PDB file of C-alpha atoms in Angstrom:
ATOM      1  CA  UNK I  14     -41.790 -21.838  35.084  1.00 52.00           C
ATOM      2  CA  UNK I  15     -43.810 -18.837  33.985  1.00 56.00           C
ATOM      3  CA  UNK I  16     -40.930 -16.880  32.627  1.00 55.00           C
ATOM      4  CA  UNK I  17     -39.555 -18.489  29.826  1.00 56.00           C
ATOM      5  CA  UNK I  18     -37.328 -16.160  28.445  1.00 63.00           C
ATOM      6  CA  UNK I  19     -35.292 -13.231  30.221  1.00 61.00           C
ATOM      7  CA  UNK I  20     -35.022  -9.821  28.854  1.00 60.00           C
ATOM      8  CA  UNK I  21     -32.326  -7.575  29.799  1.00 58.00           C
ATOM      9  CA  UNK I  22     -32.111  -3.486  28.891  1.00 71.00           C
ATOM     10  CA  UNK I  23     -31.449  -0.416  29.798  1.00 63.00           C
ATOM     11  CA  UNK I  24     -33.478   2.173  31.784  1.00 58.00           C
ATOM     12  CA  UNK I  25     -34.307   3.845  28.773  1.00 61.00           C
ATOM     13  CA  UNK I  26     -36.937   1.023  28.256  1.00 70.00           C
ATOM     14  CA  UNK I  27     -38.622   0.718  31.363  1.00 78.00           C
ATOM     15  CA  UNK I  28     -41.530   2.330  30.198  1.00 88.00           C
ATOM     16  CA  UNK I  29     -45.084   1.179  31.395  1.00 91.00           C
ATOM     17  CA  UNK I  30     -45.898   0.636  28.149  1.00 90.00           C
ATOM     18  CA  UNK I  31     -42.708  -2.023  27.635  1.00 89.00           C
ATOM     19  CA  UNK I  32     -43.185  -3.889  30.799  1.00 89.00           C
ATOM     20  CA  UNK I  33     -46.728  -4.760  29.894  1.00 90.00           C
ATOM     21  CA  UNK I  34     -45.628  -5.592  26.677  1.00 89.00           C
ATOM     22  CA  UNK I  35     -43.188  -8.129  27.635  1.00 87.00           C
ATOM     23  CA  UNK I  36     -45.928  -9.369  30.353  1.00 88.00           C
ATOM     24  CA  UNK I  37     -48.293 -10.176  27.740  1.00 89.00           C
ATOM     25  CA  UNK I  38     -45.808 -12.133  25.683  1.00 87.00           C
ATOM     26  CA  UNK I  39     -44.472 -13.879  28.924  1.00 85.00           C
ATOM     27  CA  UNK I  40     -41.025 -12.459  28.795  1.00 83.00           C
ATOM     28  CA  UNK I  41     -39.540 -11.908  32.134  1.00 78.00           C
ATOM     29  CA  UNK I  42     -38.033  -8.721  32.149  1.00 67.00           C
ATOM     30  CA  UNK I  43     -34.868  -7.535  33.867  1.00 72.00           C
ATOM     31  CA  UNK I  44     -35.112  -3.870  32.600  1.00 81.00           C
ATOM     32  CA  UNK I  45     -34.795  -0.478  34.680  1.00 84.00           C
ATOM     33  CA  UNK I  46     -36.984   2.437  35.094  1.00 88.00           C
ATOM     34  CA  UNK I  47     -35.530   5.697  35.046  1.00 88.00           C
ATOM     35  CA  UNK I  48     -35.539   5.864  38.919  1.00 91.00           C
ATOM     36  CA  UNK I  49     -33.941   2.703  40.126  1.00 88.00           C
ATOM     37  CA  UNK I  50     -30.701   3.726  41.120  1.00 88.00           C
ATOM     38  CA  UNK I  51     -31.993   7.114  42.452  1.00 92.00           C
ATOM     39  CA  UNK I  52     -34.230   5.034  44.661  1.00 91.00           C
ATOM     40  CA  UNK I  53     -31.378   3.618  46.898  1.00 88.00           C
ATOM     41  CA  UNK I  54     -29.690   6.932  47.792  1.00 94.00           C
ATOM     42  CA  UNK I  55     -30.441   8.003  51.350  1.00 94.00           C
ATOM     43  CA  UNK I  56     -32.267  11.391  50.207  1.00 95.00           C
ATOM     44  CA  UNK I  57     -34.359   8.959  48.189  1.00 95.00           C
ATOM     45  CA  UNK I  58     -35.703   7.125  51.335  1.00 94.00           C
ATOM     46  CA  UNK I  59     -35.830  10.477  53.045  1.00 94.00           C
ATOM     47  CA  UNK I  60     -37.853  12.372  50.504  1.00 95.00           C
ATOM     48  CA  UNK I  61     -41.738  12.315  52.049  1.00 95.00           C
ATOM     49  CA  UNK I  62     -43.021  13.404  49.233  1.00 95.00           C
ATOM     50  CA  UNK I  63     -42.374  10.572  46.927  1.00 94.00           C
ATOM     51  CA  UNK I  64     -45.110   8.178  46.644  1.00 93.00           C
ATOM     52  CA  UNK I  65     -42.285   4.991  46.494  1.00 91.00           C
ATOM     53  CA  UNK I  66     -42.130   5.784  50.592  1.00 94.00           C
ATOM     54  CA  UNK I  67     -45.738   5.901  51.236  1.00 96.00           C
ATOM     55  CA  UNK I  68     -48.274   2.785  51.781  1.00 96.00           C
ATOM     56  CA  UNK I  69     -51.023   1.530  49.702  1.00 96.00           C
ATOM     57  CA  UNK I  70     -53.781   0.527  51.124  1.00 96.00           C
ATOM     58  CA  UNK I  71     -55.051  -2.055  48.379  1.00 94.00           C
ATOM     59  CA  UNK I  72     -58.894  -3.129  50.112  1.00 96.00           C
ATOM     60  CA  UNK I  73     -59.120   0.421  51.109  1.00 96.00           C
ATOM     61  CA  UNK I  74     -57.724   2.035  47.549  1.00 96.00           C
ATOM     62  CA  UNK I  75     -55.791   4.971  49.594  1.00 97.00           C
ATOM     63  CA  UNK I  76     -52.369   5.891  50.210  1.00 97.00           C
ATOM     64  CA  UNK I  77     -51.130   6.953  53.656  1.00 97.00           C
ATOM     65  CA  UNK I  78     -48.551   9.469  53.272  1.00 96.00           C
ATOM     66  CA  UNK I  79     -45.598   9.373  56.438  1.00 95.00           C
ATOM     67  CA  UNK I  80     -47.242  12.137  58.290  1.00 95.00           C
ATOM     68  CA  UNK I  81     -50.164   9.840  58.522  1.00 95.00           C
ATOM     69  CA  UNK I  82     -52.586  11.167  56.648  1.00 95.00           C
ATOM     70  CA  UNK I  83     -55.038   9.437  54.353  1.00 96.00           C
ATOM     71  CA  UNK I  84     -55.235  10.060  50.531  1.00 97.00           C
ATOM     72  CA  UNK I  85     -58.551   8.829  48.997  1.00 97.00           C
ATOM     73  CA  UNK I  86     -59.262   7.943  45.883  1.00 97.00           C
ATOM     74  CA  UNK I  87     -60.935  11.141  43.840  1.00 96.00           C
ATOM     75  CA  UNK I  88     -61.116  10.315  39.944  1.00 97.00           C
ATOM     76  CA  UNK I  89     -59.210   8.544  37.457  1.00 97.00           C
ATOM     77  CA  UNK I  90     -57.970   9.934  33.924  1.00 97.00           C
ATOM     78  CA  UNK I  91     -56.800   7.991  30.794  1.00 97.00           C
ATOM     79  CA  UNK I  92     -54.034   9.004  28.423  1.00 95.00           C
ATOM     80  CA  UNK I  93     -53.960   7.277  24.920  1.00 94.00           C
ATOM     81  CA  UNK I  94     -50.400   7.101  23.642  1.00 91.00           C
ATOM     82  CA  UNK I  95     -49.348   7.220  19.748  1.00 91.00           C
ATOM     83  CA  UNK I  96     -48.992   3.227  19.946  1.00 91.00           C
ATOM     84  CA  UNK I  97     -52.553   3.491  21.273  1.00 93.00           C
ATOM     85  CA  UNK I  98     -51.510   2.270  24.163  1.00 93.00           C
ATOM     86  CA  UNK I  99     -53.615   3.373  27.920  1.00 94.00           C
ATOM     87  CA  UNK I 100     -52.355   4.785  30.604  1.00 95.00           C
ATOM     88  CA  UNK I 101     -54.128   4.718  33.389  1.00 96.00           C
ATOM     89  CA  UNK I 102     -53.593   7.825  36.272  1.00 97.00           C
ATOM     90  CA  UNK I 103     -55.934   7.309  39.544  1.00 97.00           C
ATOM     91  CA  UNK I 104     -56.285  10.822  41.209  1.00 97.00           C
ATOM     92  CA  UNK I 105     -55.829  10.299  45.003  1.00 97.00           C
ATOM     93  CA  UNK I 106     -56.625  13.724  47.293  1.00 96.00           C
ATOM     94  CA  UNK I 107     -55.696  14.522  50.744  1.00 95.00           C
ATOM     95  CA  UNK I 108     -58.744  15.627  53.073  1.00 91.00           C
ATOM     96  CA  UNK I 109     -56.515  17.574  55.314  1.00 91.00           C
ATOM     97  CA  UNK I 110     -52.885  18.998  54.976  1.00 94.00           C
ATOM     98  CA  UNK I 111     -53.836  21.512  56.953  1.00 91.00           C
ATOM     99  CA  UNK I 112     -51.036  21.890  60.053  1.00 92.00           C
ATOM    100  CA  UNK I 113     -48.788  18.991  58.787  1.00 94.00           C
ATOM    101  CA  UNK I 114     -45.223  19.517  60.035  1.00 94.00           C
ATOM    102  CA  UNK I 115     -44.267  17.351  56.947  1.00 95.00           C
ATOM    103  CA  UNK I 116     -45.984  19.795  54.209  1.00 94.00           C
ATOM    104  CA  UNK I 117     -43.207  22.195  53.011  1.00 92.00           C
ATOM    105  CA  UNK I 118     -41.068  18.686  52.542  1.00 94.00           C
ATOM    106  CA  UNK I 119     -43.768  17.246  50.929  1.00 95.00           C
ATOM    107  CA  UNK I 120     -45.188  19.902  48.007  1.00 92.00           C
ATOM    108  CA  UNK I 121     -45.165  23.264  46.799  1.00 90.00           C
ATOM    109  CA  UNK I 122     -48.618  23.402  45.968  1.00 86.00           C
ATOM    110  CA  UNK I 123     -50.884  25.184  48.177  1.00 88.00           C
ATOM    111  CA  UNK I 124     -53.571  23.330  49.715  1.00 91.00           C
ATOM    112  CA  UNK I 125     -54.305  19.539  50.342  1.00 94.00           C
ATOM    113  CA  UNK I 126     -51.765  17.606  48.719  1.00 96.00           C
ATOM    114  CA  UNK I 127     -52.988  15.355  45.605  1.00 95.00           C
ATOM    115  CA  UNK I 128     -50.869  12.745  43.821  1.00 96.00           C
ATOM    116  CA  UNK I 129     -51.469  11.006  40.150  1.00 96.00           C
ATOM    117  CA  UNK I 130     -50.378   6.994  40.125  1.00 96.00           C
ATOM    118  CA  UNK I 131     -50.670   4.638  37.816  1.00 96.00           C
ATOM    119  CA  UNK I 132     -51.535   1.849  39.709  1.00 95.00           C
ATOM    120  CA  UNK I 133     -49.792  -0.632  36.736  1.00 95.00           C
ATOM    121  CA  UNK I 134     -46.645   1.485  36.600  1.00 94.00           C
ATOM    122  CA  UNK I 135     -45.757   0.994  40.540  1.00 94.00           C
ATOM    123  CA  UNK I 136     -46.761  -3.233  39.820  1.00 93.00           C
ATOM    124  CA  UNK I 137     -44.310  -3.685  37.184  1.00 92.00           C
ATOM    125  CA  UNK I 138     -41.754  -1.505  38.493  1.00 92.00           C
ATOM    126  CA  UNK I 139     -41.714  -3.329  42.353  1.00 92.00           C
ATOM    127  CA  UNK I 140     -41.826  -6.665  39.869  1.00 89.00           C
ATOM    128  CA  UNK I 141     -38.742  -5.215  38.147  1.00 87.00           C
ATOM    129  CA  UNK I 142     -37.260  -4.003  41.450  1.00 89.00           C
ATOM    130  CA  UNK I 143     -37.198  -7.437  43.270  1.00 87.00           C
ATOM    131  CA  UNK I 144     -35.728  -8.958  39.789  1.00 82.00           C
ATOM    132  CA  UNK I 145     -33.652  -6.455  39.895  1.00 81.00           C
ATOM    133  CA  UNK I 146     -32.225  -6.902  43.489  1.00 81.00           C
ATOM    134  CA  UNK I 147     -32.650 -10.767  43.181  1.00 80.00           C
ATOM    135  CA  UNK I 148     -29.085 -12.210  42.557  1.00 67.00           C
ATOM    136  CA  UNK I 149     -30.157 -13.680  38.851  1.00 68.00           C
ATOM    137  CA  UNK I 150     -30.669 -10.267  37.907  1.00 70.00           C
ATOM    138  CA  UNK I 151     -27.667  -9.327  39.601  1.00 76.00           C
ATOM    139  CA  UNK I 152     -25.286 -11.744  38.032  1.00 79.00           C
ATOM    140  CA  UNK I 153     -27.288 -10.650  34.618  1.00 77.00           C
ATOM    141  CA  UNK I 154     -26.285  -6.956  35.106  1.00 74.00           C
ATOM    142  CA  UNK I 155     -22.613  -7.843  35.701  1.00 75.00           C
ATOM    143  CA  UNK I 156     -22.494 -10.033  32.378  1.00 76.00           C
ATOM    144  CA  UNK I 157     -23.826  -7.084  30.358  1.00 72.00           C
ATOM    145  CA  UNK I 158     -21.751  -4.651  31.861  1.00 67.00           C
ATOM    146  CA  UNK I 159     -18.842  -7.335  30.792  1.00 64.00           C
ATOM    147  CA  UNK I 160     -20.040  -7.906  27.478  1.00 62.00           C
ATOM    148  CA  UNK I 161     -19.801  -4.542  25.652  1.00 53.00           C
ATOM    149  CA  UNK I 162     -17.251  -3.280  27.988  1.00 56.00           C
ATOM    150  CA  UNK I 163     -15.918   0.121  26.876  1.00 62.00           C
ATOM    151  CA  UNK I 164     -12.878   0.717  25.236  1.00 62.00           C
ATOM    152  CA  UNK I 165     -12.110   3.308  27.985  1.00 61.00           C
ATOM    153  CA  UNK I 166     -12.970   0.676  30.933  1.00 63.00           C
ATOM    154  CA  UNK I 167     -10.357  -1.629  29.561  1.00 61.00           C
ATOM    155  CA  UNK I 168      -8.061   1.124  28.634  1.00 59.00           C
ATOM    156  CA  UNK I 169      -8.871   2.189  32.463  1.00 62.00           C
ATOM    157  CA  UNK I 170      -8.673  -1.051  34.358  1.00 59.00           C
ATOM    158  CA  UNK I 171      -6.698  -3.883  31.826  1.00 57.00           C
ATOM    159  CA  UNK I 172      -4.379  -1.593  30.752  1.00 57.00           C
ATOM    160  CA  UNK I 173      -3.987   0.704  33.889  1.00 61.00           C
ATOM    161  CA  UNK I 174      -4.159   3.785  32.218  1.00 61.00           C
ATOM    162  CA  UNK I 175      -5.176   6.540  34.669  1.00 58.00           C
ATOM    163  CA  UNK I 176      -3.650   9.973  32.767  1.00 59.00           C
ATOM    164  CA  UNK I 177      -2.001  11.194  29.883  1.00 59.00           C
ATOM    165  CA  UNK I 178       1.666  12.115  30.073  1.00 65.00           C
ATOM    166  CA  UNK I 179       1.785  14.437  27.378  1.00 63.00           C
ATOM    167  CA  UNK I 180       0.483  18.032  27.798  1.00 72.00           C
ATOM    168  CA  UNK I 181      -1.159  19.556  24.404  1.00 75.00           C
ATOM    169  CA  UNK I 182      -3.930  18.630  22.046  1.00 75.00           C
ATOM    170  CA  UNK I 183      -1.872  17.551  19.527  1.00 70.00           C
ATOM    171  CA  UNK I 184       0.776  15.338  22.164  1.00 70.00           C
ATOM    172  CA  UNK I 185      -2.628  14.084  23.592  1.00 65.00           C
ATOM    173  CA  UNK I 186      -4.227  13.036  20.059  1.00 67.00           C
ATOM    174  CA  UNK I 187      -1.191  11.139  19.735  1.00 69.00           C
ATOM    175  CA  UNK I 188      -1.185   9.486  22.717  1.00 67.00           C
ATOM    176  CA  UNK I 189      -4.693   8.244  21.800  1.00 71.00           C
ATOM    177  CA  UNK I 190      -3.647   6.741  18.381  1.00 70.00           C
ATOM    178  CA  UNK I 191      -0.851   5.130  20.476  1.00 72.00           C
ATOM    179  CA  UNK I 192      -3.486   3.876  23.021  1.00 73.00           C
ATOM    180  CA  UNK I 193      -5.878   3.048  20.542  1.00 74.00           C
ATOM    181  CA  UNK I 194      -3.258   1.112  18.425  1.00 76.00           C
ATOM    182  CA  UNK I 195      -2.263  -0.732  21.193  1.00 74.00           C
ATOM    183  CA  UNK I 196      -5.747  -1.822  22.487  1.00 69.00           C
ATOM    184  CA  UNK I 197      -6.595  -2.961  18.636  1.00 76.00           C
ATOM    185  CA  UNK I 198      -3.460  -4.952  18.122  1.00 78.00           C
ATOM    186  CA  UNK I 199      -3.943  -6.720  21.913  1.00 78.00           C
ATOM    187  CA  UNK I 200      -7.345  -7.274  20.656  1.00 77.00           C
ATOM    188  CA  UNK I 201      -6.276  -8.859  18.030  1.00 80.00           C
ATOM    189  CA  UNK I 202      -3.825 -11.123  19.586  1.00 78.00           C
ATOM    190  CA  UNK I 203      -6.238 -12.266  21.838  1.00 77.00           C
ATOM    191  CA  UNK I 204      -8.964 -13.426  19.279  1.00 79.00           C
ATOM    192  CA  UNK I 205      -5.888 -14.621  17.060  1.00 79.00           C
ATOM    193  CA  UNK I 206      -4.831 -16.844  20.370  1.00 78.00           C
ATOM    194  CA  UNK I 207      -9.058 -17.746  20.909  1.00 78.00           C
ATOM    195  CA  UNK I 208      -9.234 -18.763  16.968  1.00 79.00           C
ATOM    196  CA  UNK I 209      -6.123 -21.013  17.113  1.00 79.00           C
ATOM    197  CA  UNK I 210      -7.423 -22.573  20.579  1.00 77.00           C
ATOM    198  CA  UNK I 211     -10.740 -23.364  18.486  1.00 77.00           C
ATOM    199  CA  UNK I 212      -8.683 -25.086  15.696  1.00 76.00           C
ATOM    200  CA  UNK I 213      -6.950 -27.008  18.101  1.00 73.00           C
ATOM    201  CA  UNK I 214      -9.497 -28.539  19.895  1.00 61.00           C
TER     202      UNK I 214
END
């Protein structure tokens, strides 16, 4: 296909800048933007003033915010980074907030309501999105969260360990070591049992 190699990170690099990066060298890219998860909460989808719950009208270049009001396009402004990478921001204005029973929801600002997109940013994040929700990039997630799994996940779930018995810093630093030394030497066992399983076969 067109995607010959996958790409997974961490929110961190979901940065307009990275996804068109790994566009241009044809990497498909199963990375987060800061606001993924937030997106799914319920006061998320409730929020009318984010632009994520508003329509784009591409043919028309306008938004239509969910009071029903149009947002035309006004003026666009560029922002060179250090890399020398451009960001594009189109400047989209309100004609008339004037009596909307949404407004205080919506913005602070007094008057018409005006919102700066990049029009690239929303593309590769709804590209990212419906990787994201897609059950390769599912199944992806779960292997990386596998992978490097924490010492204190496994100490959590494989070894059950909910709370320390002790009471005191000192009784609880040694409780640690004793946890710690115990994770290592099961550790060990197991890749001891994996190399001697290679040998064998």
């Amino acid at each position: 296909g067109k995607w010959p190699k996958t790409v997974i990170a961490d929110a961190g690099y979901g940065s307009e800048e990275n996804y068109a990066y790994l566009e241009k060298k044809e990497i498909q890219a199963v990375v987060k933007y800061s606001s993924y998860h937030k997106e799914k909460t319920k006061a998320w989808k409730a929020n009318v003033g984010k632009i994520e719950n508003w329509t784009y009208d591409t043919a028309g270049d306008h938004w239509t915010c969910p009071a029903g009001n149009r947002l035309h396009f006004h003026r666009e402004s560029k922002e060179t980074l250090e890399s020398g990478y451009d960001i594009r921001r189109r400047h989209y204005r309100s004609s008339s907030c004037e009596g909307c029973p949404l407004k205080e929801r919506c913005t602070k600002a007094a008057g018409n309501r005006e919102v700066v997109v990049s029009l690239e940013r929303l593309r590769y994040q709804k590209q990212a999105r419906e990787i994201l929700r897609s059950e390769e990039g599912y199944t992806l997630a779960v292997r990386r969260m596998t992978e490097p799994e924490s010492v204190f996940g496994q100490l959590k779930n494989n070894r059950g360990f909910r709370r320390f018995l002790l009471r005191g810093m000192e009784k609880v630093t040694l409780e640690v070591g004793w946890l710690s030394l115990a994770h290592n030497l099961l550790k060990q066992a197991a890749n001891d049992q994996k190399r001697r399983a290679a040998i064998l076969q």
